[in-house]
Amino acid sequence: MVGTLVQALSYTMLAVVAAMVGGIVAVYRPPGPQMESNVQHFAAGVVIAAVAAELLPDIHDRAPVVVVVGFALGVAAMLGIHRLSKLIEKRDIGGSFAGAASLLITVSIDMLIDGVLIGVTFLTEAATGILIAVALAIEVLFLGVAGVVALPSGVSTLRKLAVPAAFGLLLTAGVTIGVLALDGVTGSPIAVILAFGSAALLYLVTEELLVKAQKVPETPVSTTLFFVGFLSVFLLDMLH
């Protein structure tokens, strides 16, 4: 177990570093609205590819009831998080940070779920775990940018960089939980977790990344970047 955890965490460091790189870029070279939309489209493509290439095939042959339960729990959890974030925004809890609450809370939960998924895949097959970690590193790079640019103007550099740092901590915490809590677990519990994770990631794409990307006019470039993001991870899986 310890060896698996060390291996999983070592590859997860790719995503942790990627989150910080994305945050630093966003702090010192903040993208404009159109570039932000482009980044969100690319990240959306990457996330959907990771779900389609790695998670859905793993649950395709599972018992339908188990898959439905996992998806239902994932959707219910994300809708609950969405309602909480809207309540925070409506009541202006957190002051100027209230407007960024929806994205930050959703991405934070996503980081924890991603970490658990990395841990689970390393327990089942290390090669698949490596691929998931690399794919999610690409995702986290752009989510690091998206998380920082969502913050209100006037936030200090230290606080801005705390966002991708928190993403990285949540990711490593998820990996640790996934490996330590699920070592030796097989069958339906793993299927439920994978289905839950799939639903959560799809929610991130459809209700957060793409919704926020549509705040600026759609362009051929942003649409193309969605498919470039998808194809990059899908080809990575094919070459694997």
Coordinates of N, CA and C in Angstrom, one line a residue:
M1 N 0.8 -1.2 0.0 CA 0.0 0.0 0.0 C 0.9 1.3 0.0
V2 N 1.9 1.3 0.8 CA 2.8 2.4 0.9 C 3.4 2.7 -0.4
G3 N 3.9 1.7 -1.1 CA 4.5 1.9 -2.4 C 3.6 2.4 -3.4
T4 N 2.3 2.0 -3.4 CA 1.3 2.5 -4.3 C 1.0 3.9 -4.0
L5 N 0.9 4.3 -2.7 CA 0.6 5.7 -2.3 C 1.8 6.6 -2.8
V6 N 3.0 6.2 -2.6 CA 4.2 7.0 -3.0 C 4.2 7.2 -4.5
Q7 N 3.9 6.1 -5.2 CA 3.9 6.2 -6.7 C 2.8 7.1 -7.1
A8 N 1.6 7.0 -6.5 CA 0.4 7.8 -6.9 C 0.7 9.3 -6.6
L9 N 1.3 9.6 -5.4 CA 1.5 10.9 -5.1 C 2.6 11.6 -5.9
S10 N 3.6 10.7 -6.3 CA 4.7 11.3 -7.2 C 4.2 11.7 -8.5
Y11 N 3.3 11.0 -9.1 CA 2.7 11.4 -10.4 C 1.7 12.5 -10.2
T12 N 1.0 12.6 -9.0 CA 0.1 13.6 -8.7 C 0.8 15.0 -8.6
M13 N 2.1 14.9 -8.3 CA 2.9 16.2 -8.2 C 2.9 16.9 -9.6
L14 N 2.7 16.2 -10.7 CA 2.6 16.8 -12.0 C 1.4 17.8 -12.0
A15 N 0.3 17.3 -11.5 CA -0.9 18.2 -11.4 C -0.8 19.3 -10.4
V16 N -0.1 19.0 -9.3 CA 0.1 20.1 -8.3 C 0.9 21.2 -8.8
V17 N 2.0 20.8 -9.5 CA 2.9 21.8 -10.1 C 2.1 22.6 -11.2
A18 N 1.3 21.8 -12.0 CA 0.6 22.4 -13.1 C -0.4 23.5 -12.5
A19 N -1.0 23.2 -11.4 CA -2.0 24.2 -10.8 C -1.3 25.4 -10.4
M20 N -0.1 25.3 -9.9 CA 0.7 26.5 -9.4 C 1.2 27.3 -10.7
V21 N 1.6 26.6 -11.7 CA 2.0 27.2 -12.9 C 0.9 28.0 -13.5
G22 N -0.3 27.4 -13.6 CA -1.5 28.1 -14.1 C -1.8 29.3 -13.3
G23 N -1.7 29.2 -11.9 CA -2.0 30.3 -11.1 C -1.0 31.5 -11.2
I24 N 0.3 31.1 -11.4 CA 1.3 32.1 -11.5 C 1.1 32.9 -12.9
V25 N 0.8 32.1 -13.9 CA 0.5 32.7 -15.2 C -0.7 33.7 -15.1
A26 N -1.7 33.3 -14.4 CA -2.9 34.1 -14.3 C -2.7 35.3 -13.5
V27 N -1.8 35.2 -12.5 CA -1.4 36.4 -11.7 C -0.6 37.5 -12.4
Y28 N 0.4 37.0 -13.1 CA 1.3 37.9 -13.8 C 1.0 38.2 -15.2
R29 N 0.2 37.3 -15.9 CA -0.2 37.5 -17.2 C -1.7 37.2 -17.3
P30 N -2.5 38.0 -16.6 CA -4.0 37.7 -16.5 C -4.6 37.7 -17.9
P31 N -5.3 36.7 -18.3 CA -5.9 36.7 -19.6 C -7.1 37.6 -19.7
G32 N -7.4 38.1 -20.9 CA -8.6 38.8 -21.1 C -9.8 37.9 -21.2
P33 N -11.0 38.5 -21.3 CA -12.3 37.7 -21.3 C -12.3 36.6 -22.4
Q34 N -11.8 37.0 -23.6 CA -11.8 36.0 -24.7 C -10.8 34.9 -24.4
M35 N -9.6 35.2 -23.9 CA -8.6 34.2 -23.6 C -9.1 33.3 -22.5
E36 N -9.8 33.9 -21.5 CA -10.3 33.1 -20.4 C -11.3 32.1 -20.9
S37 N -12.2 32.6 -21.9 CA -13.2 31.7 -22.5 C -12.4 30.5 -23.2
N38 N -11.4 30.9 -23.9 CA -10.6 29.9 -24.7 C -10.0 28.8 -23.7
V39 N -9.5 29.3 -22.6 CA -9.0 28.4 -21.6 C -10.0 27.4 -21.0
Q40 N -11.2 28.0 -20.8 CA -12.3 27.2 -20.2 C -12.8 26.2 -21.2
H41 N -12.8 26.5 -22.5 CA -13.2 25.6 -23.6 C -12.2 24.4 -23.6
F42 N -10.9 24.8 -23.6 CA -9.9 23.7 -23.7 C -10.0 22.8 -22.5
A43 N -10.1 23.4 -21.3 CA -10.2 22.6 -20.1 C -11.4 21.6 -20.1
A44 N -12.5 22.2 -20.6 CA -13.8 21.4 -20.8 C -13.5 20.1 -21.7
G45 N -12.8 20.4 -22.8 CA -12.5 19.3 -23.7 C -11.6 18.2 -23.0
V46 N -10.7 18.7 -22.2 CA -9.8 17.7 -21.5 C -10.6 16.9 -20.5
V47 N -11.4 17.5 -19.8 CA -12.2 16.8 -18.7 C -13.1 15.7 -19.4
I48 N -13.8 16.1 -20.4 CA -14.7 15.2 -21.1 C -14.0 14.0 -21.7
A49 N -12.8 14.3 -22.2 CA -12.0 13.2 -22.8 C -11.5 12.2 -21.7
A50 N -11.1 12.8 -20.5 CA -10.7 11.9 -19.4 C -11.9 11.0 -18.9
V51 N -13.1 11.6 -18.9 CA -14.3 10.8 -18.5 C -14.5 9.7 -19.6
A52 N -14.5 10.1 -20.8 CA -14.9 9.2 -21.9 C -13.9 8.1 -22.1
A53 N -12.6 8.4 -22.0 CA -11.5 7.5 -22.3 C -11.2 6.6 -21.1
E54 N -11.3 7.1 -19.9 CA -10.9 6.3 -18.7 C -11.9 5.8 -17.8
L55 N -12.9 6.7 -17.5 CA -13.8 6.4 -16.4 C -15.0 5.6 -16.9
L56 N -15.7 6.0 -18.0 CA -16.8 5.3 -18.5 C -16.6 3.9 -19.0
P57 N -15.4 3.6 -19.7 CA -15.2 2.2 -20.0 C -15.0 1.3 -18.8
D58 N -14.5 1.9 -17.7 CA -14.4 1.1 -16.5 C -15.7 0.7 -15.8
I59 N -16.7 1.5 -16.1 CA -18.0 1.2 -15.4 C -19.1 0.6 -16.4
H60 N -18.6 0.5 -17.7 CA -19.6 0.1 -18.8 C -20.2 -1.3 -18.5
D61 N -19.4 -2.2 -18.0 CA -19.8 -3.6 -17.8 C -20.3 -3.9 -16.4
R62 N -20.4 -2.8 -15.6 CA -20.9 -3.0 -14.2 C -22.4 -3.2 -14.2
A63 N -22.9 -3.5 -13.0 CA -24.4 -3.7 -12.9 C -25.0 -2.3 -13.1
P64 N -26.0 -2.2 -13.9 CA -26.7 -0.9 -14.2 C -27.2 -0.2 -12.9
V65 N -27.7 -1.0 -12.0 CA -28.2 -0.3 -10.7 C -27.1 0.4 -10.0
V66 N -25.9 -0.3 -9.9 CA -24.8 0.3 -9.2 C -24.3 1.6 -9.9
V67 N -24.3 1.6 -11.3 CA -23.9 2.8 -12.0 C -24.9 3.9 -11.8
V68 N -26.2 3.6 -11.9 CA -27.2 4.6 -11.7 C -27.1 5.2 -10.3
V69 N -26.9 4.4 -9.3 CA -26.7 4.9 -7.9 C -25.5 5.9 -7.8
G70 N -24.4 5.5 -8.4 CA -23.2 6.3 -8.4 C -23.5 7.6 -9.1
F71 N -24.1 7.6 -10.3 CA -24.4 8.8 -11.0 C -25.4 9.7 -10.3
A72 N -26.4 9.1 -9.7 CA -27.4 9.8 -9.0 C -26.8 10.5 -7.8
L73 N -25.9 9.8 -7.1 CA -25.2 10.5 -5.9 C -24.3 11.6 -6.4
G74 N -23.6 11.4 -7.5 CA -22.8 12.5 -8.0 C -23.5 13.7 -8.4
V75 N -24.7 13.5 -9.1 CA -25.5 14.6 -9.6 C -26.1 15.3 -8.3
A76 N -26.6 14.6 -7.4 CA -27.2 15.2 -6.2 C -26.2 16.0 -5.4
A77 N -25.0 15.4 -5.3 CA -23.9 16.1 -4.6 C -23.5 17.5 -5.2
M78 N -23.4 17.4 -6.6 CA -23.0 18.6 -7.3 C -24.1 19.7 -7.3
L79 N -25.4 19.2 -7.4 CA -26.5 20.2 -7.3 C -26.6 20.8 -5.9
G80 N -26.3 20.0 -4.9 CA -26.2 20.6 -3.5 C -25.1 21.6 -3.4
I81 N -24.0 21.3 -4.0 CA -22.9 22.3 -3.9 C -23.2 23.5 -4.7
H82 N -23.9 23.3 -5.8 CA -24.3 24.5 -6.6 C -25.3 25.4 -5.9
R83 N -26.2 24.7 -5.2 CA -27.2 25.5 -4.4 C -26.5 26.2 -3.2
L84 N -25.5 25.6 -2.6 CA -24.8 26.2 -1.5 C -24.0 27.4 -2.0
S85 N -23.4 27.3 -3.2 CA -22.6 28.4 -3.7 C -23.5 29.6 -4.1
K86 N -24.7 29.3 -4.7 CA -25.6 30.3 -5.0 C -26.1 31.1 -3.8
L87 N -26.3 30.3 -2.7 CA -26.7 30.9 -1.4 C -25.6 31.8 -0.9
I88 N -24.4 31.4 -1.0 CA -23.3 32.2 -0.6 C -23.2 33.5 -1.4
E89 N -23.4 33.4 -2.7 CA -23.4 34.5 -3.6 C -24.6 35.5 -3.3
K90 N -25.8 34.9 -3.1 CA -26.9 35.7 -2.9 C -26.8 36.5 -1.6
R91 N -26.3 35.8 -0.5 CA -26.2 36.5 0.8 C -24.9 37.3 1.0
D92 N -24.1 37.3 -0.1 CA -22.8 38.0 -0.1 C -21.9 37.6 1.0
I93 N -22.0 36.2 1.3 CA -21.1 35.7 2.3 C -19.7 35.7 1.8
G94 N -18.7 36.2 2.5 CA -17.4 36.3 2.0 C -17.1 37.6 1.3
G95 N -18.0 38.5 1.3 CA -17.8 39.8 0.7 C -17.5 39.7 -0.8
S96 N -16.4 40.2 -1.3 CA -16.1 40.3 -2.7 C -15.8 38.9 -3.3
F97 N -15.6 37.9 -2.4 CA -15.3 36.6 -2.9 C -16.6 35.8 -3.3
A98 N -17.7 36.4 -2.9 CA -19.0 35.7 -3.1 C -19.3 35.3 -4.6
G99 N -18.9 36.3 -5.5 CA -19.1 36.0 -6.9 C -18.4 34.9 -7.5
A100 N -17.2 34.6 -6.9 CA -16.4 33.5 -7.3 C -16.7 32.2 -6.6
A101 N -17.6 32.2 -5.7 CA -17.8 31.0 -4.9 C -18.2 29.8 -5.7
S102 N -19.1 30.0 -6.6 CA -19.6 28.8 -7.4 C -18.5 28.1 -8.1
L103 N -17.6 28.8 -8.8 CA -16.5 28.1 -9.5 C -15.5 27.5 -8.5
L104 N -15.2 28.3 -7.5 CA -14.1 27.8 -6.6 C -14.6 26.6 -5.8
I105 N -15.8 26.6 -5.3 CA -16.3 25.5 -4.5 C -16.4 24.2 -5.4
T106 N -16.9 24.4 -6.6 CA -17.1 23.3 -7.5 C -15.7 22.7 -7.9
V107 N -14.8 23.6 -8.2 CA -13.4 23.1 -8.6 C -12.7 22.4 -7.4
S108 N -12.9 23.0 -6.3 CA -12.3 22.4 -5.1 C -12.8 21.0 -4.8
I109 N -14.1 20.8 -4.9 CA -14.7 19.4 -4.8 C -14.2 18.5 -5.9
D110 N -14.1 19.1 -7.1 CA -13.6 18.3 -8.2 C -12.1 17.9 -8.0
M111 N -11.3 18.7 -7.4 CA -9.9 18.4 -7.1 C -9.9 17.2 -6.1
L112 N -10.7 17.2 -5.1 CA -10.8 16.1 -4.1 C -11.2 14.8 -4.8
I113 N -12.3 14.9 -5.7 CA -12.7 13.7 -6.4 C -11.7 13.2 -7.4
D114 N -11.0 14.2 -8.1 CA -9.9 13.8 -9.0 C -8.9 13.0 -8.3
G115 N -8.5 13.5 -7.1 CA -7.5 12.8 -6.3 C -7.9 11.4 -5.9
V116 N -9.1 11.2 -5.5 CA -9.6 9.9 -5.2 C -9.6 9.0 -6.4
L117 N -10.0 9.5 -7.6 CA -10.0 8.7 -8.8 C -8.5 8.3 -9.2
I118 N -7.6 9.2 -9.0 CA -6.2 8.8 -9.2 C -5.8 7.7 -8.3
G119 N -6.1 7.8 -7.0 CA -5.8 6.8 -6.1 C -6.4 5.4 -6.4
V120 N -7.7 5.5 -6.8 CA -8.4 4.2 -7.2 C -7.7 3.6 -8.4
T121 N -7.4 4.4 -9.4 CA -6.8 3.8 -10.6 C -5.4 3.3 -10.4
F122 N -4.7 3.9 -9.5 CA -3.3 3.3 -9.2 C -3.5 2.0 -8.4
L123 N -4.6 1.8 -7.6 CA -4.8 0.6 -6.9 C -5.1 -0.5 -7.9
T124 N -5.9 -0.2 -9.0 CA -6.3 -1.2 -9.9 C -5.3 -1.5 -11.0
E125 N -4.7 -0.5 -11.6 CA -3.7 -0.6 -12.6 C -2.8 0.6 -12.7
A126 N -1.5 0.5 -12.3 CA -0.6 1.6 -12.3 C -0.5 2.4 -13.6
A127 N -0.5 1.7 -14.7 CA -0.4 2.3 -16.0 C -1.6 3.3 -16.3
T128 N -2.8 2.8 -15.9 CA -3.9 3.6 -16.1 C -3.9 4.8 -15.2
G129 N -3.4 4.6 -14.0 CA -3.3 5.7 -13.0 C -2.3 6.8 -13.5
I130 N -1.2 6.4 -14.1 CA -0.3 7.4 -14.7 C -1.0 8.2 -15.7
L131 N -1.7 7.5 -16.6 CA -2.4 8.2 -17.7 C -3.4 9.2 -17.1
I132 N -4.2 8.8 -16.1 CA -5.2 9.7 -15.5 C -4.5 10.9 -14.9
A133 N -3.4 10.6 -14.2 CA -2.6 11.7 -13.5 C -2.1 12.7 -14.5
V134 N -1.6 12.3 -15.7 CA -1.1 13.2 -16.7 C -2.3 13.9 -17.3
A135 N -3.4 13.3 -17.6 CA -4.6 13.9 -18.2 C -5.1 15.0 -17.3
L136 N -5.2 14.7 -16.0 CA -5.7 15.6 -15.0 C -4.7 16.7 -14.8
A137 N -3.4 16.5 -15.0 CA -2.5 17.6 -14.9 C -2.8 18.7 -15.9
I138 N -3.1 18.3 -17.1 CA -3.5 19.2 -18.1 C -4.8 20.0 -17.7
E139 N -5.7 19.2 -17.2 CA -7.0 19.9 -16.7 C -6.7 20.9 -15.6
V140 N -5.9 20.5 -14.6 CA -5.6 21.3 -13.5 C -4.8 22.6 -13.8
L141 N -3.9 22.4 -14.8 CA -3.2 23.6 -15.3 C -4.2 24.7 -15.7
F142 N -5.2 24.4 -16.4 CA -6.2 25.4 -16.9 C -7.2 25.8 -15.8
L143 N -7.5 24.8 -14.9 CA -8.3 25.2 -13.8 C -7.6 26.1 -12.8
G144 N -6.3 26.0 -12.7 CA -5.5 26.9 -11.9 C -5.7 28.3 -12.4
V145 N -5.6 28.5 -13.8 CA -5.8 29.8 -14.4 C -7.3 30.3 -14.1
A146 N -8.2 29.4 -14.4 CA -9.6 29.8 -14.2 C -10.0 30.2 -12.8
G147 N -9.4 29.5 -11.8 CA -9.6 29.8 -10.4 C -9.1 31.2 -10.0
V148 N -7.9 31.5 -10.5 CA -7.4 32.8 -10.2 C -8.1 34.0 -10.9
V149 N -8.4 33.8 -12.1 CA -9.1 34.9 -12.9 C -10.5 35.1 -12.4
A150 N -11.1 34.1 -11.7 CA -12.4 34.3 -11.1 C -12.5 35.2 -9.9
L151 N -11.3 35.4 -9.3 CA -11.2 36.2 -8.1 C -11.5 37.7 -8.4
P152 N -12.0 38.4 -7.5 CA -12.3 39.8 -7.7 C -11.0 40.6 -7.8
S153 N -11.1 41.7 -8.5 CA -9.9 42.6 -8.6 C -9.5 43.2 -7.3
G154 N -8.2 43.4 -7.1 CA -7.8 43.9 -5.8 C -7.3 42.9 -4.8
V155 N -7.5 41.6 -5.1 CA -7.0 40.6 -4.2 C -5.5 40.5 -4.3
S156 N -4.9 40.3 -3.2 CA -3.4 40.3 -3.2 C -2.8 39.1 -3.9
T157 N -1.6 39.2 -4.4 CA -0.9 38.1 -5.1 C -0.9 36.8 -4.2
L158 N -0.6 37.0 -2.9 CA -0.5 35.8 -2.0 C -1.8 35.1 -2.0
R159 N -2.9 35.9 -1.9 CA -4.2 35.2 -1.8 C -4.6 34.6 -3.1
K160 N -4.2 35.2 -4.2 CA -4.5 34.6 -5.5 C -3.7 33.2 -5.7
L161 N -2.5 33.2 -5.3 CA -1.7 32.0 -5.4 C -2.2 30.9 -4.4
A162 N -2.9 31.4 -3.3 CA -3.4 30.4 -2.4 C -4.5 29.5 -3.0
V163 N -5.1 30.0 -4.1 CA -6.2 29.2 -4.7 C -5.6 28.0 -5.4
P164 N -4.6 28.1 -6.3 CA -4.1 26.9 -6.9 C -3.3 26.0 -5.9
A165 N -2.7 26.7 -4.9 CA -2.1 25.9 -3.8 C -3.1 25.0 -3.1
A166 N -4.3 25.6 -2.8 CA -5.4 24.8 -2.2 C -5.9 23.7 -3.1
F167 N -5.9 24.0 -4.4 CA -6.3 22.9 -5.4 C -5.3 21.7 -5.3
G168 N -4.1 22.1 -5.2 CA -3.0 21.0 -5.1 C -3.1 20.2 -3.8
L169 N -3.4 20.9 -2.7 CA -3.5 20.2 -1.4 C -4.7 19.3 -1.4
L170 N -5.9 19.7 -2.0 CA -7.1 18.9 -2.1 C -6.8 17.7 -3.0
L171 N -6.1 17.9 -4.0 CA -5.8 16.8 -4.9 C -5.0 15.7 -4.2
T172 N -3.9 16.1 -3.5 CA -3.1 15.1 -2.8 C -3.8 14.5 -1.7
A173 N -4.7 15.2 -1.0 CA -5.6 14.7 0.0 C -6.5 13.6 -0.6
G174 N -7.0 13.9 -1.7 CA -7.9 12.9 -2.4 C -7.2 11.6 -2.7
V175 N -5.9 11.8 -3.3 CA -5.1 10.6 -3.6 C -4.9 9.8 -2.4
T176 N -4.5 10.4 -1.3 CA -4.2 9.7 0.0 C -5.4 9.0 0.5
I177 N -6.6 9.6 0.5 CA -7.8 9.0 0.9 C -8.1 7.8 0.0
G178 N -8.0 8.0 -1.3 CA -8.3 7.0 -2.2 C -7.5 5.7 -2.0
V179 N -6.2 5.9 -1.8 CA -5.3 4.7 -1.7 C -5.5 4.1 -0.3
L180 N -5.5 4.8 0.8 CA -5.6 4.3 2.1 C -7.0 3.7 2.4
A181 N -8.0 4.3 2.0 CA -9.4 3.9 2.3 C -9.9 2.8 1.4
L182 N -9.4 2.7 0.2 CA -10.0 1.8 -0.8 C -9.0 0.7 -1.1
D183 N -7.9 0.6 -0.5 CA -7.0 -0.6 -0.8 C -7.7 -1.9 -0.5
G184 N -7.7 -2.8 -1.4 CA -8.3 -4.1 -1.3 C -9.8 -4.1 -1.6
V185 N -10.4 -2.9 -1.8 CA -11.9 -2.9 -2.1 C -12.1 -3.1 -3.6
T186 N -13.0 -3.9 -3.9 CA -13.3 -4.2 -5.3 C -14.8 -4.2 -5.5
G187 N -15.2 -4.4 -6.8 CA -16.6 -4.6 -7.1 C -17.4 -3.3 -7.1
S188 N -18.6 -3.4 -6.5 CA -19.6 -2.4 -6.5 C -19.1 -1.0 -5.9
P189 N -18.5 -1.1 -4.8 CA -18.0 0.2 -4.2 C -17.1 1.0 -5.2
I190 N -16.2 0.4 -5.9 CA -15.4 1.0 -6.8 C -16.2 1.6 -8.0
A191 N -17.2 0.8 -8.4 CA -18.0 1.2 -9.5 C -18.8 2.5 -9.1
V192 N -19.3 2.5 -7.9 CA -20.1 3.7 -7.4 C -19.2 4.9 -7.4
I193 N -18.0 4.7 -7.0 CA -17.0 5.9 -6.9 C -16.7 6.4 -8.3
L194 N -16.5 5.5 -9.2 CA -16.1 5.9 -10.6 C -17.3 6.6 -11.3
A195 N -18.5 6.1 -11.0 CA -19.7 6.7 -11.6 C -20.0 8.1 -10.9
F196 N -19.8 8.1 -9.6 CA -19.9 9.4 -8.9 C -18.9 10.4 -9.5
G197 N -17.7 10.0 -9.7 CA -16.7 10.9 -10.2 C -17.0 11.3 -11.6
S198 N -17.5 10.4 -12.4 CA -17.9 10.8 -13.8 C -18.9 11.9 -13.8
A199 N -20.0 11.7 -13.0 CA -21.0 12.7 -12.9 C -20.5 14.0 -12.4
A200 N -19.6 14.0 -11.5 CA -19.1 15.3 -10.9 C -18.3 16.0 -12.0
L201 N -17.5 15.3 -12.7 CA -16.6 15.9 -13.8 C -17.5 16.4 -14.9
L202 N -18.5 15.7 -15.3 CA -19.4 16.2 -16.4 C -20.2 17.4 -15.9
Y203 N -20.5 17.5 -14.6 CA -21.2 18.7 -14.1 C -20.2 19.8 -14.2
L204 N -19.0 19.6 -13.8 CA -18.0 20.7 -13.9 C -17.9 21.3 -15.3
V205 N -18.0 20.4 -16.3 CA -17.9 20.9 -17.7 C -19.1 21.7 -18.1
T206 N -20.3 21.0 -17.9 CA -21.5 21.6 -18.4 C -22.1 22.7 -17.7
E207 N -21.9 22.7 -16.3 CA -22.6 23.8 -15.5 C -21.6 24.8 -15.0
E208 N -20.3 24.6 -15.2 CA -19.3 25.6 -14.7 C -18.5 26.2 -15.8
L209 N -17.6 25.3 -16.4 CA -16.7 25.8 -17.4 C -17.3 26.3 -18.6
L210 N -18.3 25.6 -19.2 CA -18.9 26.0 -20.5 C -19.9 27.2 -20.2
V211 N -20.6 27.1 -19.1 CA -21.5 28.2 -18.8 C -20.7 29.5 -18.6
K212 N -19.6 29.5 -17.9 CA -18.9 30.8 -17.7 C -18.2 31.2 -19.0
A213 N -17.8 30.2 -19.9 CA -17.2 30.5 -21.1 C -18.1 31.2 -22.1
Q214 N -19.4 31.0 -21.9 CA -20.4 31.6 -22.8 C -20.7 33.1 -22.4
K215 N -20.0 33.6 -21.4 CA -20.2 35.0 -21.1 C -19.6 36.0 -22.1
V216 N -18.8 35.5 -23.0 CA -18.3 36.2 -24.1 C -18.7 35.5 -25.4
P217 N -18.8 36.3 -26.5 CA -19.3 35.6 -27.7 C -18.4 34.4 -28.1
E218 N -19.1 33.4 -28.6 CA -18.4 32.2 -29.1 C -17.6 32.5 -30.4
T219 N -16.4 32.0 -30.5 CA -15.6 32.2 -31.7 C -15.1 30.8 -32.2
P220 N -14.8 30.8 -33.5 CA -14.2 29.5 -34.0 C -13.0 29.0 -33.2
V221 N -12.2 29.9 -32.7 CA -11.0 29.5 -32.0 C -11.4 28.8 -30.7
S222 N -12.3 29.4 -29.9 CA -12.7 28.8 -28.6 C -13.4 27.4 -28.9
T223 N -14.2 27.3 -29.9 CA -14.8 26.0 -30.2 C -13.8 25.0 -30.6
T224 N -12.8 25.4 -31.4 CA -11.7 24.5 -31.9 C -10.9 24.0 -30.7
L225 N -10.7 24.9 -29.7 CA -9.8 24.6 -28.5 C -10.5 23.5 -27.7
F226 N -11.9 23.5 -27.7 CA -12.6 22.5 -27.0 C -12.2 21.1 -27.5
F227 N -12.3 21.0 -28.9 CA -12.0 19.7 -29.5 C -10.5 19.4 -29.5
V228 N -9.6 20.4 -29.5 CA -8.2 20.2 -29.3 C -7.9 19.6 -27.9
G229 N -8.6 20.1 -26.9 CA -8.4 19.6 -25.6 C -8.9 18.2 -25.5
F230 N -10.0 17.9 -26.1 CA -10.6 16.5 -26.1 C -9.6 15.6 -26.8
L231 N -9.2 16.0 -28.0 CA -8.4 15.1 -28.8 C -7.0 14.8 -28.2
S232 N -6.4 15.8 -27.5 CA -5.1 15.7 -26.9 C -5.1 14.5 -25.9
V233 N -6.1 14.5 -25.0 CA -6.2 13.5 -24.0 C -6.6 12.1 -24.6
F234 N -7.5 12.2 -25.6 CA -8.0 11.0 -26.2 C -6.9 10.3 -27.0
L235 N -6.0 11.1 -27.7 CA -4.9 10.5 -28.3 C -3.9 9.9 -27.4
L236 N -3.7 10.6 -26.2 CA -2.8 10.1 -25.2 C -3.2 8.8 -24.7
D237 N -4.5 8.6 -24.6 CA -5.1 7.3 -24.2 C -4.9 6.2 -25.2
M238 N -5.1 6.6 -26.5 CA -4.9 5.7 -27.6 C -3.4 5.2 -27.7
L239 N -2.5 6.2 -27.6 CA -1.1 5.8 -27.6 C -0.6 5.0 -26.5
H240 N -1.4 5.1 -25.3 CA -1.1 4.3 -24.2 C -1.5 2.8 -24.5

